Amino acid sequence: MKLYFKYLLILFKSQMQYRTSFWLLSFGQFFIPFTVFAGLYFLFERFGQIKGWDFFEVALCFAVIHMAFATSECFARGYDAFSGLVVNGEFDRVLVRPRSTVVQVLGSKFEFTRFGRILQSVMVLCWALMNLSIEWSVVKAITLCLMIISGVLIFTGIYIVAATMCFWTIQGIEVINIFTDGGREIAQYPLNIYQKWITKFFTYVIPFGTVNYLPLMYILGRTEGNDILHMLTPLIGSLFILPCLLVWHFGVRHYRSTGS
Amino acid sequence: MIKLEGISKSYKIARRASGLRQAAKALFYREHTIIPALNDISFSIEPGEIVGYIGPNGAGKSTTIKVMSGILVPDSGNCTIMGFNPWRDRVQYVKNIGVVFGQRSQLWWDVPVIDSFLLLRDIYKVPQKEYENNLELLVGALELQDILNSPVRQLSLGQRMRCEIAASLLHNPKILFLDEPTIGLDAVSKIAVRQFIKKINQERGVTVILTTHDMSDIEALAERVILIGKGKLLYDGKLKELRSRFGTEKTITVDYHENNYPFQIPDTTLLSWSPVRAVISVDTEVVLTSKVITQLSSKVDLIDVAIESRPIEEIIVQLYKEYQI
Amino acid sequence: MSAYYSVLKLRLLNGMQYRAAALAGVATQFFWGFMYIMIFEAFYEYSPYTPPISLKELITYIWLQQSFLAFVMLWFRDNELFTLITSGNIAYELCRPCEIYGFWYAKLLAGRLSSALLRSFPILIVAFFLPEPYSMTLPPNVVTGILFLLALLLGLLLLVAISMYIYISVFYTMSPIGSTLMIGVLGEFFAGLIIPIPFMPDWLQSIAYMLPFRLTADFPFRVYSGHIPQNEALNGILVQLVWLVGLVWLGRIALNKALRRVVVQGG
């Protein structure tokens, strides 16, 4: 973990060598999801609700998932951009160092410009929270934080699986966008607005449901039962990363026996 | 120290089709070919040796290096290096080795060199004291004082390579793998790099395994060479023996005061002649060079004599031809 | 013309090498299409008013958008051209015996066409046979179909003309980031790719109608379903033509000016 921060520091220094482009890109990252959010806003202006959810409830959902997405893009970019590492052979370098491959790959790249995107989600989050009447409690606040953290872990897990595919082929891995970008787009609305099979897939296979729909119901006071249990739902979702890591280690073994 | 036994490795490669129809066919079906990269390679290396590992492009040099540095797992065969199995005990093992890939960089492009070194210190968990000592030594020997604080992207290739080598030695490895360390360097940098390799080999007893296409690297550094072609081990022995087996011919160039009569010395071939200079080819297995010179001095008034061995490059070319690789 | 044909053929050949990429693209587009349809389905379910466009028309709109993505996305860019400009290798391009605007235009057009050929037909064909309510419908009559093809084609030509301005701007900014971003983000929004134009509030619609972007996507897609009636469609096509001529004419002048700058600066 300490090493991860050292990587973070050195790459931050690198990034600061290109200040203008950093600000420009951060600015752009701020605006890209802006039009998407504007689209959402206009749809609500016309329809008023979506299956009983009103605008600010969906905005909360939107903010949480976008924040998780942007954070994972920032800190797990090494996995997101992994195909480059394999193509130019830099992965060999990772293997001749006495540290875990996961930390080294995570540390190989950071995308600090995503701060622009994070900032936008923070603003949406604040706006939504100010306009929702929620009976806050410590448990609910923790739940909200856990939603974001688990979201980051789920996205990271998907990146890791995608990166693992690079060991076999670097073609067509854009299909994984269905789960990253697609997951983000799907999960910016509460999952119950979709057909059952989509809801099930994104709850039991890729557990976005555990970081948006289920805890959201709890925070908005639409559930009954044990608070602590509801608080822990996002944590169950974050377990998703474990099988992903397993797949990764399998992939590394394959790479070392074939040397693609 | 290093022991390879019967290492074999093959790759599976998809065939790329050309032409529109072929490409369309490839949409549904793809042929694979299996290419053997290493075939039953065995050798062992003692501590403190410098070994030149040579062969034409695609012979299997980098594959061997990758196997020895724990990156690749071979299909069959055994490898023990310092008591470790490189691919099974990867993390423990790689603490003891340094690897330089001449064509790639392990330094962070946009930050000063020293920052890269500091991060490498953390990656290899080098104790502070040891790190400082090493750094001082390396900076002195490789003359890095002035470039330590500049970002890597501003360095020349020669400067960068010196930093790369320093970077792979910060953790005091016992074995150093150098994959084409002098590629693209100018003469001055080449010599500096070679001298340094020699130095750490002698002073610290670091075992060096070096692949290169530049035979002058091998001549300057390695007493022993291993030649590989098409995945097979072709020659393993002293460079001198290689030379005496294939390079017994020498060329003697003599300058003398004007002499208008061409001369002939027994058992030699006159390659060119002019009133002031002659070039003679001598096979040292037939006649000794010293004898030839004695005879020369009796015939002409010598000014200068230059003796050249057959360049090692030519020997290697002949070897490649002989083995048909 | 033959030079243009070989550019297109080369691109196609290149594209087919990446079968997995094409398949992945198709799969992604389907996923996207389903997702949008479901979201709108949910919105429509309890809608208090009659929406400005029927769900069936909207579904057709979405499938057209997914299959012709290569025709309507401003993001789609040719990095070769960017590096050509920023690296200064543009000088070589000046030596070619053809006009640069035309040559680049053909290159960009070929890129989009080859990408669409591989991806749009599979999507379209499958979209017709999807179970209800997701299936796409045929245009109401032949005339509408012809009008759609015309509008789509002109839309594509118009889009390439717009994208040329991104490349021209790189001559001045020397970085593709800013202009791609601004033109890309705004263009996408006003082309009706985020939400179809009829869903926008009136004030925004009037802005969208003043800009050329909606003519590249929103317009042809709504002509197809008959949401835009035939006589209006004809009008729209005329507007497309006017924009096309205007933008190409201006783009040519701008490019030549930019090139002169390069020559004066000596690359």
mmCIF file with all atom_site columns, C-alpha atoms in Angstrom, chain A residues 32 35-37 39-40 43 47 50 62 66 177 181-189 193-195 197-198 202, chain C residues 27-45 54-67 69 72-73 75 133-134 188-189 192-196 199 221:
data_model
loop_
_atom_site.group_PDB
_atom_site.id
_atom_site.type_symbol
_atom_site.label_atom_id
_atom_site.label_alt_id
_atom_site.label_comp_id
_atom_site.label_asym_id
_atom_site.label_entity_id
_atom_site.label_seq_id
_atom_site.pdbx_PDB_ins_code
_atom_site.Cartn_x
_atom_site.Cartn_y
_atom_site.Cartn_z
_atom_site.occupancy
_atom_site.B_iso_or_equiv
_atom_site.pdbx_formal_charge
_atom_site.auth_seq_id
_atom_site.auth_comp_id
_atom_site.auth_asym_id
_atom_site.auth_atom_id
_atom_site.pdbx_PDB_model_num
ATOM 1  C CA . ILE A 1 32  ? -18.389 15.503 -20.623 1.00 0.00 ? 32  ILE A CA 1
ATOM 2  C CA . THR A 1 35  ? -24.406 17.115 -21.148 1.00 0.00 ? 35  THR A CA 1
ATOM 3  C CA . VAL A 1 36  ? -25.481 13.675 -20.013 1.00 0.00 ? 36  VAL A CA 1
ATOM 4  C CA . PHE A 1 37  ? -26.746 15.174 -16.800 1.00 0.00 ? 37  PHE A CA 1
ATOM 5  C CA . GLY A 1 39  ? -30.183 15.338 -20.840 1.00 0.00 ? 39  GLY A CA 1
ATOM 6  C CA . LEU A 1 40  ? -31.379 13.633 -17.670 1.00 0.00 ? 40  LEU A CA 1
ATOM 7  C CA . LEU A 1 43  ? -36.209 14.311 -19.523 1.00 0.00 ? 43  LEU A CA 1
ATOM 8  C CA . PHE A 1 47  ? -41.896 13.419 -17.707 1.00 0.00 ? 47  PHE A CA 1
ATOM 9  C CA . ILE A 1 50  ? -39.444 7.559  -13.815 1.00 0.00 ? 50  ILE A CA 1
ATOM 10 C CA . PHE A 1 62  ? -26.277 9.430  -10.792 1.00 0.00 ? 62  PHE A CA 1
ATOM 11 C CA . HIS A 1 66  ? -20.331 8.729  -11.527 1.00 0.00 ? 66  HIS A CA 1
ATOM 12 C CA . ASN A 1 177 ? -17.186 -1.233 -22.287 1.00 0.00 ? 177 ASN A CA 1
ATOM 13 C CA . ASP A 1 181 ? -19.326 2.574  -19.487 1.00 0.00 ? 181 ASP A CA 1
ATOM 14 C CA . GLY A 1 182 ? -22.488 0.523  -19.858 1.00 0.00 ? 182 GLY A CA 1
ATOM 15 C CA . GLY A 1 183 ? -22.572 -0.307 -16.177 1.00 0.00 ? 183 GLY A CA 1
ATOM 16 C CA . ARG A 1 184 ? -22.155 3.344  -15.364 1.00 0.00 ? 184 ARG A CA 1
ATOM 17 C CA . GLU A 1 185 ? -24.981 4.399  -17.698 1.00 0.00 ? 185 GLU A CA 1
ATOM 18 C CA . ILE A 1 186 ? -27.285 1.639  -16.455 1.00 0.00 ? 186 ILE A CA 1
ATOM 19 C CA . ALA A 1 187 ? -26.583 2.281  -12.813 1.00 0.00 ? 187 ALA A CA 1
ATOM 20 C CA . GLN A 1 188 ? -27.143 6.021  -13.025 1.00 0.00 ? 188 GLN A CA 1
ATOM 21 C CA . TYR A 1 189 ? -30.855 5.161  -12.823 1.00 0.00 ? 189 TYR A CA 1
ATOM 22 C CA . ILE A 1 193 ? -36.687 0.681  -13.921 1.00 0.00 ? 193 ILE A CA 1
ATOM 23 C CA . TYR A 1 194 ? -35.252 -1.949 -16.267 1.00 0.00 ? 194 TYR A CA 1
ATOM 24 C CA . GLN A 1 195 ? -36.448 -5.378 -17.328 1.00 0.00 ? 195 GLN A CA 1
ATOM 25 C CA . TRP A 1 197 ? -33.104 -9.803 -16.446 1.00 0.00 ? 197 TRP A CA 1
ATOM 26 C CA . ILE A 1 198 ? -31.034 -6.624 -16.597 1.00 0.00 ? 198 ILE A CA 1
ATOM 27 C CA . PHE A 1 202 ? -26.427 -6.164 -12.573 1.00 0.00 ? 202 PHE A CA 1
ATOM 28 C CA . ALA C 2 27  ? -22.456 -6.155 -29.204 1.00 0.00 ? 27  ALA C CA 1
ATOM 29 C CA . THR C 2 28  ? -21.786 -2.876 -27.450 1.00 0.00 ? 28  THR C CA 1
ATOM 30 C CA . GLN C 2 29  ? -24.201 -1.018 -29.710 1.00 0.00 ? 29  GLN C CA 1
ATOM 31 C CA . PHE C 2 30  ? -26.939 -3.551 -29.020 1.00 0.00 ? 30  PHE C CA 1
ATOM 32 C CA . PHE C 2 31  ? -26.456 -3.232 -25.331 1.00 0.00 ? 31  PHE C CA 1
ATOM 33 C CA . TRP C 2 32  ? -26.624 0.526  -25.576 1.00 0.00 ? 32  TRP C CA 1
ATOM 34 C CA . GLY C 2 33  ? -29.732 0.376  -27.716 1.00 0.00 ? 33  GLY C CA 1
ATOM 35 C CA . PHE C 2 34  ? -31.564 -1.896 -25.291 1.00 0.00 ? 34  PHE C CA 1
ATOM 36 C CA . MET C 2 35  ? -30.578 0.260  -22.379 1.00 0.00 ? 35  MET C CA 1
ATOM 37 C CA . TYR C 2 36  ? -31.893 3.471  -23.917 1.00 0.00 ? 36  TYR C CA 1
ATOM 38 C CA . ILE C 2 37  ? -35.100 1.813  -24.985 1.00 0.00 ? 37  ILE C CA 1
ATOM 39 C CA . MET C 2 38  ? -35.695 0.475  -21.482 1.00 0.00 ? 38  MET C CA 1
ATOM 40 C CA . ILE C 2 39  ? -35.030 3.834  -19.904 1.00 0.00 ? 39  ILE C CA 1
ATOM 41 C CA . PHE C 2 40  ? -37.510 5.536  -22.213 1.00 0.00 ? 40  PHE C CA 1
ATOM 42 C CA . GLU C 2 41  ? -39.977 2.704  -21.711 1.00 0.00 ? 41  GLU C CA 1
ATOM 43 C CA . ALA C 2 42  ? -39.836 3.394  -17.994 1.00 0.00 ? 42  ALA C CA 1
ATOM 44 C CA . PHE C 2 43  ? -40.310 7.120  -18.536 1.00 0.00 ? 43  PHE C CA 1
ATOM 45 C CA . TYR C 2 44  ? -43.245 6.533  -20.869 1.00 0.00 ? 44  TYR C CA 1
ATOM 46 C CA . GLU C 2 45  ? -44.987 4.074  -18.561 1.00 0.00 ? 45  GLU C CA 1
ATOM 47 C CA . SER C 2 54  ? -44.304 7.879  -29.913 1.00 0.00 ? 54  SER C CA 1
ATOM 48 C CA . LEU C 2 55  ? -42.392 5.011  -28.316 1.00 0.00 ? 55  LEU C CA 1
ATOM 49 C CA . LYS C 2 56  ? -42.307 3.091  -31.589 1.00 0.00 ? 56  LYS C CA 1
ATOM 50 C CA . GLU C 2 57  ? -40.834 6.069  -33.423 1.00 0.00 ? 57  GLU C CA 1
ATOM 51 C CA . LEU C 2 58  ? -38.352 6.509  -30.615 1.00 0.00 ? 58  LEU C CA 1
ATOM 52 C CA . ILE C 2 59  ? -37.247 2.861  -30.730 1.00 0.00 ? 59  ILE C CA 1
ATOM 53 C CA . THR C 2 60  ? -36.617 3.161  -34.457 1.00 0.00 ? 60  THR C CA 1
ATOM 54 C CA . TYR C 2 61  ? -34.722 6.379  -33.765 1.00 0.00 ? 61  TYR C CA 1
ATOM 55 C CA . ILE C 2 62  ? -32.516 4.603  -31.227 1.00 0.00 ? 62  ILE C CA 1
ATOM 56 C CA . TRP C 2 63  ? -31.702 1.653  -33.476 1.00 0.00 ? 63  TRP C CA 1
ATOM 57 C CA . LEU C 2 64  ? -30.860 3.949  -36.369 1.00 0.00 ? 64  LEU C CA 1
ATOM 58 C CA . GLN C 2 65  ? -28.621 5.917  -34.066 1.00 0.00 ? 65  GLN C CA 1
ATOM 59 C CA . GLN C 2 66  ? -26.843 2.769  -32.855 1.00 0.00 ? 66  GLN C CA 1
ATOM 60 C CA . SER C 2 67  ? -26.319 1.304  -36.309 1.00 0.00 ? 67  SER C CA 1
ATOM 61 C CA . LEU C 2 69  ? -23.008 5.623  -35.104 1.00 0.00 ? 69  LEU C CA 1
ATOM 62 C CA . VAL C 2 72  ? -23.150 10.627 -36.664 1.00 0.00 ? 72  VAL C CA 1
ATOM 63 C CA . MET C 2 73  ? -20.406 10.717 -34.040 1.00 0.00 ? 73  MET C CA 1
ATOM 64 C CA . TRP C 2 75  ? -15.758 11.943 -31.686 1.00 0.00 ? 75  TRP C CA 1
ATOM 65 C CA . PRO C 2 133 ? -41.629 -4.021 -28.351 1.00 0.00 ? 133 PRO C CA 1
ATOM 66 C CA . TYR C 2 134 ? -37.933 -3.699 -29.229 1.00 0.00 ? 134 TYR C CA 1
ATOM 67 C CA . GLU C 2 188 ? -23.286 15.528 -29.764 1.00 0.00 ? 188 GLU C CA 1
ATOM 68 C CA . PHE C 2 189 ? -25.827 17.249 -27.599 1.00 0.00 ? 189 PHE C CA 1
ATOM 69 C CA . GLY C 2 192 ? -29.894 14.841 -30.568 1.00 0.00 ? 192 GLY C CA 1
ATOM 70 C CA . LEU C 2 193 ? -27.610 11.978 -29.615 1.00 0.00 ? 193 LEU C CA 1
ATOM 71 C CA . ILE C 2 194 ? -28.018 12.389 -25.869 1.00 0.00 ? 194 ILE C CA 1
ATOM 72 C CA . ILE C 2 195 ? -31.755 12.957 -25.994 1.00 0.00 ? 195 ILE C CA 1
ATOM 73 C CA . PRO C 2 196 ? -33.779 13.410 -29.191 1.00 0.00 ? 196 PRO C CA 1
ATOM 74 C CA . PHE C 2 199 ? -37.574 16.146 -25.639 1.00 0.00 ? 199 PHE C CA 1
ATOM 75 C CA . PHE C 2 221 ? -33.737 9.502  -38.047 1.00 0.00 ? 221 PHE C CA 1
#
